[in-house]
JSON list of C-alpha atoms in Angstrom, two decimals:
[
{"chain": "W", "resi": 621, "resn": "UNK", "atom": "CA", "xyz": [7.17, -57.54, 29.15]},
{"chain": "W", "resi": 622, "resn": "UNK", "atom": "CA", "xyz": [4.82, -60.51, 29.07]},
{"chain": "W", "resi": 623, "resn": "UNK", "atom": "CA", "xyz": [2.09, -58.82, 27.11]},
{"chain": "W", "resi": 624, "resn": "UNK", "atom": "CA", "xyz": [1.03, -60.99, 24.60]},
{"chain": "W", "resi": 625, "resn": "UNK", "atom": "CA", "xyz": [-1.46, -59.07, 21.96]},
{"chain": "W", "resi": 626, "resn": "UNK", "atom": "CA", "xyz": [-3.00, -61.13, 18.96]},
{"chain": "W", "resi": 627, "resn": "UNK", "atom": "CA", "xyz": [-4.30, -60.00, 15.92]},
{"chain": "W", "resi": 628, "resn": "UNK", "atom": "CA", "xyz": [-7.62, -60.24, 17.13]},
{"chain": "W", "resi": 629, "resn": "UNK", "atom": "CA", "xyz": [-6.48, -57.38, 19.57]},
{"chain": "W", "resi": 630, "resn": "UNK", "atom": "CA", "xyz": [-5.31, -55.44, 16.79]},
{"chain": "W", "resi": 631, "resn": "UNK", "atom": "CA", "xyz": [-8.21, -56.04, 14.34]},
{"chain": "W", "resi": 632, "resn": "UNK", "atom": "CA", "xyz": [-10.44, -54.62, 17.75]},
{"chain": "W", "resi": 633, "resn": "UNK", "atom": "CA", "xyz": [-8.16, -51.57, 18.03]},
{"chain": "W", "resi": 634, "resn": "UNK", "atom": "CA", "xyz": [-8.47, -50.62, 13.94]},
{"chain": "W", "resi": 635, "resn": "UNK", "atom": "CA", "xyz": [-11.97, -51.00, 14.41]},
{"chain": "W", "resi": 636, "resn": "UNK", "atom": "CA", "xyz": [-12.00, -48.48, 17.13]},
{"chain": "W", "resi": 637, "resn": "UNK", "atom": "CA", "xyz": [-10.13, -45.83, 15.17]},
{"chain": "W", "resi": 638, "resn": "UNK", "atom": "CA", "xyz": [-12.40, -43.34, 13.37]},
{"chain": "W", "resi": 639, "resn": "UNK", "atom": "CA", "xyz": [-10.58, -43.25, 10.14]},
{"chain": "W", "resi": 640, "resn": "UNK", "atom": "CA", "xyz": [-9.93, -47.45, 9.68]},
{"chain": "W", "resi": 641, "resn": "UNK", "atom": "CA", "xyz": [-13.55, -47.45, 9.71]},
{"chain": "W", "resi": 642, "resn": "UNK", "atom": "CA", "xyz": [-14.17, -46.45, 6.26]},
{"chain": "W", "resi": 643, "resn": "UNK", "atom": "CA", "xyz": [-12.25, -49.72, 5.03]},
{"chain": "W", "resi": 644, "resn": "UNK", "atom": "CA", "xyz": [-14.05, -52.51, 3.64]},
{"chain": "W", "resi": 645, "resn": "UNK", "atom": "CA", "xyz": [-13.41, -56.10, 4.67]},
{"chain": "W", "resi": 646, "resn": "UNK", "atom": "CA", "xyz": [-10.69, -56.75, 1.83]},
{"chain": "W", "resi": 647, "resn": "UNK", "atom": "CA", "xyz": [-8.95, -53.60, 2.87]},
{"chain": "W", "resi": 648, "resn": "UNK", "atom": "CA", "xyz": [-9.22, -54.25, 6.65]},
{"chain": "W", "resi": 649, "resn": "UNK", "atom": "CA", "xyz": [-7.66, -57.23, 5.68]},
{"chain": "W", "resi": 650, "resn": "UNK", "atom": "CA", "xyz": [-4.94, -55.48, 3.68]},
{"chain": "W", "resi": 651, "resn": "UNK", "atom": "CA", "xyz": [-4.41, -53.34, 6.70]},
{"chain": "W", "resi": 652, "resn": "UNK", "atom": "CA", "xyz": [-4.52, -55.91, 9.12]},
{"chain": "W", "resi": 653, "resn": "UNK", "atom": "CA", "xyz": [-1.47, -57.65, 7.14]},
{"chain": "W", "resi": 654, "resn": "UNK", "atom": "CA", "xyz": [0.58, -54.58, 7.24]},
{"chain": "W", "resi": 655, "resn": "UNK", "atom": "CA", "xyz": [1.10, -53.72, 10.36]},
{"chain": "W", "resi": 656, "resn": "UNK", "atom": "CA", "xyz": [3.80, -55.25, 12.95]},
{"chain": "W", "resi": 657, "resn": "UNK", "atom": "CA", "xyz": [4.49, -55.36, 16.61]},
{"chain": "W", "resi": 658, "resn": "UNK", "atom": "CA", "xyz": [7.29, -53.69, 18.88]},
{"chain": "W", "resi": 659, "resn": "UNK", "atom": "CA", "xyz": [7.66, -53.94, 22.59]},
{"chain": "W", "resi": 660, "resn": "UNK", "atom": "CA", "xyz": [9.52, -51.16, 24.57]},
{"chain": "W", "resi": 661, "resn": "UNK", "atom": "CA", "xyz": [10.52, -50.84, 28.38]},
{"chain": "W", "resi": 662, "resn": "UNK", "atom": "CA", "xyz": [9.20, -47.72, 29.77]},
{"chain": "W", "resi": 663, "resn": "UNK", "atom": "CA", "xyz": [12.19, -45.04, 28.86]},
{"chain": "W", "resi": 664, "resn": "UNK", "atom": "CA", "xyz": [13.12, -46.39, 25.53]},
{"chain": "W", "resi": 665, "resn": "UNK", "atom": "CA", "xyz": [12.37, -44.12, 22.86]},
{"chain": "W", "resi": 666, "resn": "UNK", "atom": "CA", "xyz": [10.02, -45.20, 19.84]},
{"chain": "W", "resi": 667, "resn": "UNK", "atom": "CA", "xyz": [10.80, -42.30, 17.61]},
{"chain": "W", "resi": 668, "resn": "UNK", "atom": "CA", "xyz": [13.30, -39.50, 17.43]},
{"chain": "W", "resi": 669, "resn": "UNK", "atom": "CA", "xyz": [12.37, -36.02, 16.41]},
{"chain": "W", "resi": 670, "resn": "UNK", "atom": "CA", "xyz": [13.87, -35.05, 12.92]},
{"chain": "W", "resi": 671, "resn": "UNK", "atom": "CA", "xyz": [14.45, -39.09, 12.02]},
{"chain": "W", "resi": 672, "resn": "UNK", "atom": "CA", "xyz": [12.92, -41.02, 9.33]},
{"chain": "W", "resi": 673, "resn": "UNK", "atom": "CA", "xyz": [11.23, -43.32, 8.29]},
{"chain": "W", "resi": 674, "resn": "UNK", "atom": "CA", "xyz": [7.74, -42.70, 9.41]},
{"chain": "W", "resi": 675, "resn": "UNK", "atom": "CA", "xyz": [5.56, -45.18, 10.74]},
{"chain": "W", "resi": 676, "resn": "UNK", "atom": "CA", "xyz": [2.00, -44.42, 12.08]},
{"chain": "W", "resi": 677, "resn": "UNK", "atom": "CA", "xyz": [1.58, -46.12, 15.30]},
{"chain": "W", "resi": 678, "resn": "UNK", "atom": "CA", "xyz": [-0.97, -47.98, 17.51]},
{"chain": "W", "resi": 679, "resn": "UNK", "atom": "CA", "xyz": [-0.64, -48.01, 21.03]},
{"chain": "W", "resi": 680, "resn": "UNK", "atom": "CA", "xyz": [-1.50, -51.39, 21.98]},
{"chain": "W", "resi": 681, "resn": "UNK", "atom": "CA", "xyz": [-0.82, -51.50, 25.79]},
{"chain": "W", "resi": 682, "resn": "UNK", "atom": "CA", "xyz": [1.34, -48.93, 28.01]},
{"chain": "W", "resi": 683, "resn": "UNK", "atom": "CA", "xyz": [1.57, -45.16, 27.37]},
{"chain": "W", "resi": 684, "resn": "UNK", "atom": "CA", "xyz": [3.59, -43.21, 25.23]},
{"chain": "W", "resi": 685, "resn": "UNK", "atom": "CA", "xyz": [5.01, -39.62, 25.81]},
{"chain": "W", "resi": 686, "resn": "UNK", "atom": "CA", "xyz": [4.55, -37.45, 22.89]},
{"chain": "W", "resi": 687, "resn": "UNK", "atom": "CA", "xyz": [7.10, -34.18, 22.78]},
{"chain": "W", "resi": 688, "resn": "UNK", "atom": "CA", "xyz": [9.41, -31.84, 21.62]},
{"chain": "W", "resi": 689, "resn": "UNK", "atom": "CA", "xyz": [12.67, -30.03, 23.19]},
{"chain": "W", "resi": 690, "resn": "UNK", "atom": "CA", "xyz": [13.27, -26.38, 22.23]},
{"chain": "W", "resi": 691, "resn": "UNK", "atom": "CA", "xyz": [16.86, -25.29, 21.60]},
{"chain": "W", "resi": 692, "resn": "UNK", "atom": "CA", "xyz": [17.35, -24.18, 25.64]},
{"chain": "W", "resi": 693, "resn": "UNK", "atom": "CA", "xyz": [16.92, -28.13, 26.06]},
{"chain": "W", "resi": 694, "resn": "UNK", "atom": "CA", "xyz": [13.57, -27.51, 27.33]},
{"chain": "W", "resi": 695, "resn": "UNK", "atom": "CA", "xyz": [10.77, -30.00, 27.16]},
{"chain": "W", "resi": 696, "resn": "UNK", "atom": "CA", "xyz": [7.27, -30.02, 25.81]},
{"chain": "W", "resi": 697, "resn": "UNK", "atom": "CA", "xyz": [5.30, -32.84, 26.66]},
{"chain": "W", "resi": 698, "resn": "UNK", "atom": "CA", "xyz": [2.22, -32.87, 23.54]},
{"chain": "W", "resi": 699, "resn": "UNK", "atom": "CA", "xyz": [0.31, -35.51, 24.93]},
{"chain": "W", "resi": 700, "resn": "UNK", "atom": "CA", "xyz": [0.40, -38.84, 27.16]},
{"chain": "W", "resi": 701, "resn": "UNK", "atom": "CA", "xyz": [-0.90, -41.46, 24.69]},
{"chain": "W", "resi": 702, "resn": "UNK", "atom": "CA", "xyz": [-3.09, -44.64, 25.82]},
{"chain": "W", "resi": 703, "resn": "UNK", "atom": "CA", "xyz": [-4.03, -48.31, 24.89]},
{"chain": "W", "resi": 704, "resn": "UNK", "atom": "CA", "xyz": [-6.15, -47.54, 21.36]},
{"chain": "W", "resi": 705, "resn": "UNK", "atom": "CA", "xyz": [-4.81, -44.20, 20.59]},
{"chain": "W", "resi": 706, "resn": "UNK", "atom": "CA", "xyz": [-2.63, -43.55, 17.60]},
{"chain": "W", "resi": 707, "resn": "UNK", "atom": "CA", "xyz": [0.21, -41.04, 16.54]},
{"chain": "W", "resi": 708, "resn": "UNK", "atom": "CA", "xyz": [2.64, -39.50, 13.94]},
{"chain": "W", "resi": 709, "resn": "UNK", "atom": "CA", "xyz": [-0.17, -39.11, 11.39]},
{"chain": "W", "resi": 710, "resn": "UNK", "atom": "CA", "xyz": [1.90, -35.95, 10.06]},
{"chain": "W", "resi": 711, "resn": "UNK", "atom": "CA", "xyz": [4.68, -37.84, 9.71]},
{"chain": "W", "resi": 712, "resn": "UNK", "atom": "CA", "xyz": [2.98, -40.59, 7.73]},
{"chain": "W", "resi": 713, "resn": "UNK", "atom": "CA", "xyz": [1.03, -38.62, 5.34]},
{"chain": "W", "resi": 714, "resn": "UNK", "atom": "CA", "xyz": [3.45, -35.67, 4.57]},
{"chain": "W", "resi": 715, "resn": "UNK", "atom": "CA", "xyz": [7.01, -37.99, 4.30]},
{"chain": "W", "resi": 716, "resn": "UNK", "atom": "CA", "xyz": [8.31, -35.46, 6.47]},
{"chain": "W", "resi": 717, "resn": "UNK", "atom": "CA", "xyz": [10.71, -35.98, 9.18]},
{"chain": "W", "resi": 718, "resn": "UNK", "atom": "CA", "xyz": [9.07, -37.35, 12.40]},
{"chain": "W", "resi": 719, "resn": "UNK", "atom": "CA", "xyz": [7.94, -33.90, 13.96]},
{"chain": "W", "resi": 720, "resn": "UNK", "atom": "CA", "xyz": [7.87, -34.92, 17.70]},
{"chain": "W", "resi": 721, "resn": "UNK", "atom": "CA", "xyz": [9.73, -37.22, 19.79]},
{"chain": "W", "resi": 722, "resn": "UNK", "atom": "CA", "xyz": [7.69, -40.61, 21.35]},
{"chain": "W", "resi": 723, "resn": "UNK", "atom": "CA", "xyz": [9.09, -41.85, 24.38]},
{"chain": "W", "resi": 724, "resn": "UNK", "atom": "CA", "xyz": [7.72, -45.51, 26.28]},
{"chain": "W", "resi": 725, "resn": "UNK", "atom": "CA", "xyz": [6.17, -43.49, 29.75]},
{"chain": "W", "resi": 726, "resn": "UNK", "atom": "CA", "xyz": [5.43, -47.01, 30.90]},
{"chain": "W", "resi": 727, "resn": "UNK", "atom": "CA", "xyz": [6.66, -50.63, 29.38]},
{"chain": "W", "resi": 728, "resn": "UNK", "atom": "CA", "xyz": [4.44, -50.61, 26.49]},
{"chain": "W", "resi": 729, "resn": "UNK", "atom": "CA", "xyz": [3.64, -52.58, 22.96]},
{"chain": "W", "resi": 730, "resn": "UNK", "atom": "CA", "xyz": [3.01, -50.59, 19.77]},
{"chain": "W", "resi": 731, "resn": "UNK", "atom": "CA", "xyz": [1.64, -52.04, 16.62]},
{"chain": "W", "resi": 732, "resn": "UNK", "atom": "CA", "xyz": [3.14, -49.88, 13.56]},
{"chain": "W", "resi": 733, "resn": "UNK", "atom": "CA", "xyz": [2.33, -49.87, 9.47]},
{"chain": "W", "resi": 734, "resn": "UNK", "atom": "CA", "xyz": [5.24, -47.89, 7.27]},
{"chain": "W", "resi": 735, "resn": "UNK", "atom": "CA", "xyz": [4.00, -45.13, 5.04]},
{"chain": "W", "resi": 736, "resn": "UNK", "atom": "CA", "xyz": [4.60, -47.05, 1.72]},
{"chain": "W", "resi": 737, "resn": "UNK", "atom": "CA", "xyz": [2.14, -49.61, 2.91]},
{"chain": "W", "resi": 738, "resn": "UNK", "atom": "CA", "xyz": [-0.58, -47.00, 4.13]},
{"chain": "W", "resi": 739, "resn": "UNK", "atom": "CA", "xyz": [-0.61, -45.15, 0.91]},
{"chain": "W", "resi": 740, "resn": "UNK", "atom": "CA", "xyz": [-0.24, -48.68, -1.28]},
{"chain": "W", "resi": 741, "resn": "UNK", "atom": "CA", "xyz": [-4.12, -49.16, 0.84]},
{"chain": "W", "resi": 742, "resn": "UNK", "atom": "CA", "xyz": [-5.32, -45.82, 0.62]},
{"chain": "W", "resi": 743, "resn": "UNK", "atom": "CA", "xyz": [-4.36, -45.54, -3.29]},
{"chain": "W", "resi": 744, "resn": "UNK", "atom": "CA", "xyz": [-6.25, -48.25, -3.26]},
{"chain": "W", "resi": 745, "resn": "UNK", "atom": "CA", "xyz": [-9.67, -47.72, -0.87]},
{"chain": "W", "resi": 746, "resn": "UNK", "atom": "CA", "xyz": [-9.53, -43.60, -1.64]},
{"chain": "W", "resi": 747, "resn": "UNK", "atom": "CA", "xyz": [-12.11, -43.47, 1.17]},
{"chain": "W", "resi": 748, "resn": "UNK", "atom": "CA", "xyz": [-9.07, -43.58, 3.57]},
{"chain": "W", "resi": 749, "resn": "UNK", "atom": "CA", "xyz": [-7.51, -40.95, 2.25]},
{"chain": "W", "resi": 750, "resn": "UNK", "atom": "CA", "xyz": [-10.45, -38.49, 2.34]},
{"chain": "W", "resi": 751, "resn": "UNK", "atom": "CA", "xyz": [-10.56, -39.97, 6.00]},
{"chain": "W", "resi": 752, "resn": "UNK", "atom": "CA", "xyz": [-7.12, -39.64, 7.00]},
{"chain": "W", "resi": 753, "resn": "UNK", "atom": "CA", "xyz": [-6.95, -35.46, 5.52]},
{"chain": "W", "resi": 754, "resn": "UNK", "atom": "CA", "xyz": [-10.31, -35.15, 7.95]},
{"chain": "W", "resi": 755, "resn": "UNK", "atom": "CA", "xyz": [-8.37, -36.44, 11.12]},
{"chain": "W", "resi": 756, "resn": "UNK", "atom": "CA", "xyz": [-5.12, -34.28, 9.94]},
{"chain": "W", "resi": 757, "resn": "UNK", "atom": "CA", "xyz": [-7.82, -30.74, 10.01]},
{"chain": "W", "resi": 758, "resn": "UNK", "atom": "CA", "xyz": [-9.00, -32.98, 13.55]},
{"chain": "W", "resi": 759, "resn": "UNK", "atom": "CA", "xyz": [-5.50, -32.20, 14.88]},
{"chain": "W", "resi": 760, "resn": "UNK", "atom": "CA", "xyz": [-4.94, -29.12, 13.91]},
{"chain": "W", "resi": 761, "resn": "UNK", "atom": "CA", "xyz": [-7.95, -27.59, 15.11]},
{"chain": "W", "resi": 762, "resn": "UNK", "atom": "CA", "xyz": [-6.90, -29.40, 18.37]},
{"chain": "W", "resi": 763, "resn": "UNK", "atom": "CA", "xyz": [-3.53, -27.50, 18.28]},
{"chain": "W", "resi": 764, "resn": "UNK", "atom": "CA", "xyz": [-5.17, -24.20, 17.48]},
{"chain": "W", "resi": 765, "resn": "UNK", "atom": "CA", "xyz": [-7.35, -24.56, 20.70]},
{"chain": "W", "resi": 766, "resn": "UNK", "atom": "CA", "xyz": [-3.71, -25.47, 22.23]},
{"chain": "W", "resi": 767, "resn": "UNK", "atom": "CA", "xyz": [-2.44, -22.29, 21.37]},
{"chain": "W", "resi": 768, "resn": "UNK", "atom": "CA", "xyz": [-5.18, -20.39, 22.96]},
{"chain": "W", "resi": 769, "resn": "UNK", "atom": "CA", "xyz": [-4.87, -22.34, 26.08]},
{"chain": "W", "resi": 770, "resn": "UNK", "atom": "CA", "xyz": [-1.25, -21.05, 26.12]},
{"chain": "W", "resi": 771, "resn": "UNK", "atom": "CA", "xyz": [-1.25, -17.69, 25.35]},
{"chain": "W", "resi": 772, "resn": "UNK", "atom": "CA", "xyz": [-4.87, -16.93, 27.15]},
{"chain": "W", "resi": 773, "resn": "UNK", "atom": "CA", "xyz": [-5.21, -19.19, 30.46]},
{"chain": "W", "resi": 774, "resn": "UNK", "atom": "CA", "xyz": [-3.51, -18.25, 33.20]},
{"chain": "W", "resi": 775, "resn": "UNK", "atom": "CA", "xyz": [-1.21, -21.59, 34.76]},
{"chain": "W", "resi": 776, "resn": "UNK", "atom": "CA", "xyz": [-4.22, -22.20, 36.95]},
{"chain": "W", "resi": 777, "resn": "UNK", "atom": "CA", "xyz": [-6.32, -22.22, 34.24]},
{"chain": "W", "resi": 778, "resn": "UNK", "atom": "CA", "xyz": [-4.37, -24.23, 32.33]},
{"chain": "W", "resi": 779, "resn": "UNK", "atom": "CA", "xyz": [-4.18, -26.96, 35.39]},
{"chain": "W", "resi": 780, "resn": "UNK", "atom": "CA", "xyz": [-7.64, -27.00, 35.95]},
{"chain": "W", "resi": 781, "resn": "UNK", "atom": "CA", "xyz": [-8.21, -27.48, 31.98]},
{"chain": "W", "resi": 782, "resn": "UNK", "atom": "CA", "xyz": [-5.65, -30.43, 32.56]},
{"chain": "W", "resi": 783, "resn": "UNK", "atom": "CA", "xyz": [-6.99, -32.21, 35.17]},
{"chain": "W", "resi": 784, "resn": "UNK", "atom": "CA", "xyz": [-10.48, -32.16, 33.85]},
{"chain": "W", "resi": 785, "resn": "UNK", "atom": "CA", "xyz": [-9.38, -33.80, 30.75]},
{"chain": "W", "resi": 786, "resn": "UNK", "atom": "CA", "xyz": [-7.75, -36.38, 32.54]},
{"chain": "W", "resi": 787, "resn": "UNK", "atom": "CA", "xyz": [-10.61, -36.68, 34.64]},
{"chain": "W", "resi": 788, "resn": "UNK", "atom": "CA", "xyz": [-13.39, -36.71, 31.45]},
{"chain": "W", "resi": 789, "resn": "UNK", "atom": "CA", "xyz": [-10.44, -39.82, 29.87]},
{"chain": "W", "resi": 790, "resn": "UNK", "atom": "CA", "xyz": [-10.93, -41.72, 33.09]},
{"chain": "W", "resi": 791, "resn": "UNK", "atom": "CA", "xyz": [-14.52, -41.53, 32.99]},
{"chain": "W", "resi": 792, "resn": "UNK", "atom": "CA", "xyz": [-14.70, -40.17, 36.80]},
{"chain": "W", "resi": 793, "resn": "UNK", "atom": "CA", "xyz": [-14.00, -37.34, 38.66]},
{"chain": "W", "resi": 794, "resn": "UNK", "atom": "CA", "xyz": [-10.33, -38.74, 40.02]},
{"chain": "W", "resi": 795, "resn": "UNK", "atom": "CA", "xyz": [-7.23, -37.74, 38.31]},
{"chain": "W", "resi": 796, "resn": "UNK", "atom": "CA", "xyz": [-4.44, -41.14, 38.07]},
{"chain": "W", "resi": 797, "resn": "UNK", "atom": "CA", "xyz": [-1.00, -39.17, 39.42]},
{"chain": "W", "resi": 798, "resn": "UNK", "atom": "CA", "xyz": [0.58, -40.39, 36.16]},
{"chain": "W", "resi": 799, "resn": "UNK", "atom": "CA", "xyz": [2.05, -36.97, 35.81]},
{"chain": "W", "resi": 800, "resn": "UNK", "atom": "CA", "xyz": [4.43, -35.74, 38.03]},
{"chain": "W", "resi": 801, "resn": "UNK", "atom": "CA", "xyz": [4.33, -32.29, 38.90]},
{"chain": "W", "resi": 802, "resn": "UNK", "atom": "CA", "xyz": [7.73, -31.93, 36.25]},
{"chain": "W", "resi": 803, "resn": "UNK", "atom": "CA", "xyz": [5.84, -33.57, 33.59]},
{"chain": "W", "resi": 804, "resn": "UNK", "atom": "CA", "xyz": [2.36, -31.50, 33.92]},
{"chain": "W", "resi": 805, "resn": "UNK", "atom": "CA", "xyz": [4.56, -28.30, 33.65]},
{"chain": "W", "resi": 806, "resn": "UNK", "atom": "CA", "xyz": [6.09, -29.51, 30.35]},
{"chain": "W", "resi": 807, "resn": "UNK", "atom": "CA", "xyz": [2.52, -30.48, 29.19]},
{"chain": "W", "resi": 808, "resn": "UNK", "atom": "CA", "xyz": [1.51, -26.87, 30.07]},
{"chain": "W", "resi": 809, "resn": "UNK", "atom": "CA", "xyz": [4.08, -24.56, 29.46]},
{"chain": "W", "resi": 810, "resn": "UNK", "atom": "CA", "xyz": [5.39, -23.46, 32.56]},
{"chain": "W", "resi": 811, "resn": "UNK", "atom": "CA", "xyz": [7.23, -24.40, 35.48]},
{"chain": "W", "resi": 812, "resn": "UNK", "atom": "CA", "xyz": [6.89, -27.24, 38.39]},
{"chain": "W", "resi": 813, "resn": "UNK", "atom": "CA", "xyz": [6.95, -24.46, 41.27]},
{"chain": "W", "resi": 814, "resn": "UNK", "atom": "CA", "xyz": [3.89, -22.86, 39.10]},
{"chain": "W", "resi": 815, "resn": "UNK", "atom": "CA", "xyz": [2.28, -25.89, 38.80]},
{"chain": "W", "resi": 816, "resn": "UNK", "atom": "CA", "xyz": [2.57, -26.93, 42.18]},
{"chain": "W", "resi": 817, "resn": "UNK", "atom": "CA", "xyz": [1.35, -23.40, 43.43]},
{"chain": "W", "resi": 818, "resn": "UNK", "atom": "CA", "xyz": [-2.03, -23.84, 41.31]},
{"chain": "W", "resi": 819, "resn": "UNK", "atom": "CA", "xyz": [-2.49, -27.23, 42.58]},
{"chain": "W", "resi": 820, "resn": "UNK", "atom": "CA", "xyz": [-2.33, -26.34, 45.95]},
{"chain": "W", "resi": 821, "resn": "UNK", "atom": "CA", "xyz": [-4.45, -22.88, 45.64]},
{"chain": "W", "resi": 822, "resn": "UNK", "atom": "CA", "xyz": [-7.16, -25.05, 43.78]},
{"chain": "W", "resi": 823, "resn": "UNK", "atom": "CA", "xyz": [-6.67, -27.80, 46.94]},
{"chain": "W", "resi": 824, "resn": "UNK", "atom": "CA", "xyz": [-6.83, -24.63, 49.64]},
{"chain": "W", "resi": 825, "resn": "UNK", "atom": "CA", "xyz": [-10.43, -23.66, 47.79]},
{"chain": "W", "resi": 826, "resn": "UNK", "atom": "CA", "xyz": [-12.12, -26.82, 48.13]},
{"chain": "W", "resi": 827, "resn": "UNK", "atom": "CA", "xyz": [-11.76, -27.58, 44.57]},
{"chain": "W", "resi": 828, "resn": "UNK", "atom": "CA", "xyz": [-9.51, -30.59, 44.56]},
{"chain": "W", "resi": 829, "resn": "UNK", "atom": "CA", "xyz": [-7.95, -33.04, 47.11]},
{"chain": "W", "resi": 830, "resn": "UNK", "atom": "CA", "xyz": [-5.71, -35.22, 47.32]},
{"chain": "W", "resi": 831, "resn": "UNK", "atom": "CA", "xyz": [-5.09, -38.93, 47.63]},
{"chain": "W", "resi": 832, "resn": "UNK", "atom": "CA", "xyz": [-2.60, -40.90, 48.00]},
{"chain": "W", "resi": 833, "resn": "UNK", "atom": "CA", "xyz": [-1.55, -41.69, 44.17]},
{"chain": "W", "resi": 834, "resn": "UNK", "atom": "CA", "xyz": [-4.87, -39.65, 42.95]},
{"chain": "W", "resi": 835, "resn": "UNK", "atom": "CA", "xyz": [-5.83, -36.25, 42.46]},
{"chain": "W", "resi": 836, "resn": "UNK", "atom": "CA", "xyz": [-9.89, -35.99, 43.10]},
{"chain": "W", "resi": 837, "resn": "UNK", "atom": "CA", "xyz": [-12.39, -33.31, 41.96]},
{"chain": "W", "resi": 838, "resn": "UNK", "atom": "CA", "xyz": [-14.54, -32.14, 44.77]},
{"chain": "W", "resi": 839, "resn": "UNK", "atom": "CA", "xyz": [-16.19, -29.34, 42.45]},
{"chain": "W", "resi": 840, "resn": "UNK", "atom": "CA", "xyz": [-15.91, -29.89, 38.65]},
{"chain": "W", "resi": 841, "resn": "UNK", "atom": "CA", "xyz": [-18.10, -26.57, 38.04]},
{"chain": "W", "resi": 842, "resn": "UNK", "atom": "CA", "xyz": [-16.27, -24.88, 39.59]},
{"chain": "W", "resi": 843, "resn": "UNK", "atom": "CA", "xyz": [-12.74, -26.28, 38.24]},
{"chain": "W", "resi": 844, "resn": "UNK", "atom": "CA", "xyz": [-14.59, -25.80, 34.78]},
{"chain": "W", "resi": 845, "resn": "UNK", "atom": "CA", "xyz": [-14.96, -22.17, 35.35]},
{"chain": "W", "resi": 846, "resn": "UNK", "atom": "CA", "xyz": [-10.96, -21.93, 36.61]},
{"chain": "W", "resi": 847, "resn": "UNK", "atom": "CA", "xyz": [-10.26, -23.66, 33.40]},
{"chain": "W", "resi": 848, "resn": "UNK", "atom": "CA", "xyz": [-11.71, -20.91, 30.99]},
{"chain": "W", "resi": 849, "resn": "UNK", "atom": "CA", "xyz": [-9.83, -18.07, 33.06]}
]
């Protein structure tokens, strides 16, 4: 990977995140000094599941696939993480083992700060801390809405729920066919045969087409109102 990513770049990504923001100058600075850079080919796990130690990451270019595997060896695919976003909070702040698995779904750079060095800042600037437990009752409210989604929305529901929050990160009404059909069931729950049954019932009404590489909204009502069925 070529990628070359300054600290500029990473002083413009902490100032992005909600919870950095609370820092003053000196401990931006602190921050700033902290945190390193690792570059992985798309594949290569970043974390394992169960492992220590944590480090709270920044995704600095690429994606990374956030999930879990149940006992049956089935996967769960949490999220699909972009430039700017961060992960393993948990991990950091409790000094648990890493709870999910991150996986490089493209070639991708990460910048990374250990725990000892977050809470050496946040002992420090308290502010952070008070920040940090806000984003932690962020999540969880997040996976609580999750749950719902799961037990609640039927798989077309669930798809149409997908692809307009894909569609609302892009900023348009087009869907980027990062997913494959495999990957969207793992994200939802199911199966690739359900999947691929709601996307073409949702394709058959109208609702959706599709392009090439894309998947675009024709009707985002009504996909919005398949979403909360």
């Amino acid at each position: 990977m070529s990628t070359v990513l300054s600290v500029r770049d990473l002083r413009a990504r902490v100032r992005q995140i909600r919870y950095f923001q609370v820092l003053p100058p000196a401990g931006e600075q602190e921050l700033l000094a902290a945190f390193s850079m690792r570059k992985y080919a798309a594949g290569e796990i970043v974390m394992l599941e169960g492992e220590q130690p944590p480090y709270l990451y920044i995704v600095a270019s690429g994606v990374i696939k956030i999930s879990r595997v149940s006992q049956e060896g089935r996967e769960y695919i949490m999220r699909l993480a972009p430039p700017g976003e961060t992960f393993n909070e948990v991990g950091v702040l409790d000094g648990a083992p890493n709870p999910a698995t991150a996986t490089a779904h493209t070639d991708a750079a990460l910048w990374q700060v250990a725990r000892l060095d977050l809470q050496r800042i946040a002992a420090r600037y308290p502010e952070l801390s008070w920040a940090l437990a806000e984003q932690v009752a962020s999540m969880a409210r997040h996976l609580v809405n999750l749950v719902e989604d799961l037990s609640m929305r039927t798989v077309k529901g669930r798809v149409a729920r997908l692809l307009l929050d894909e569609a609302q990160a892009s900023h348009e009404d087009v869907v980027p066919r990062l997913l494959t059909q495999e990957e969207m069931a793992a994200r939802l729950g199911t199966v690739r045969e359900m999947v691929g049954r709601a996307l073409r019932s949702l394709a058959a009404e109208g609702v959706i087409e599709f392009d090439r590489h894309r998947i675009v909204i024709l009707d985002p009502e009504r996909l919005a109102q398949e979403a909360e069925v």
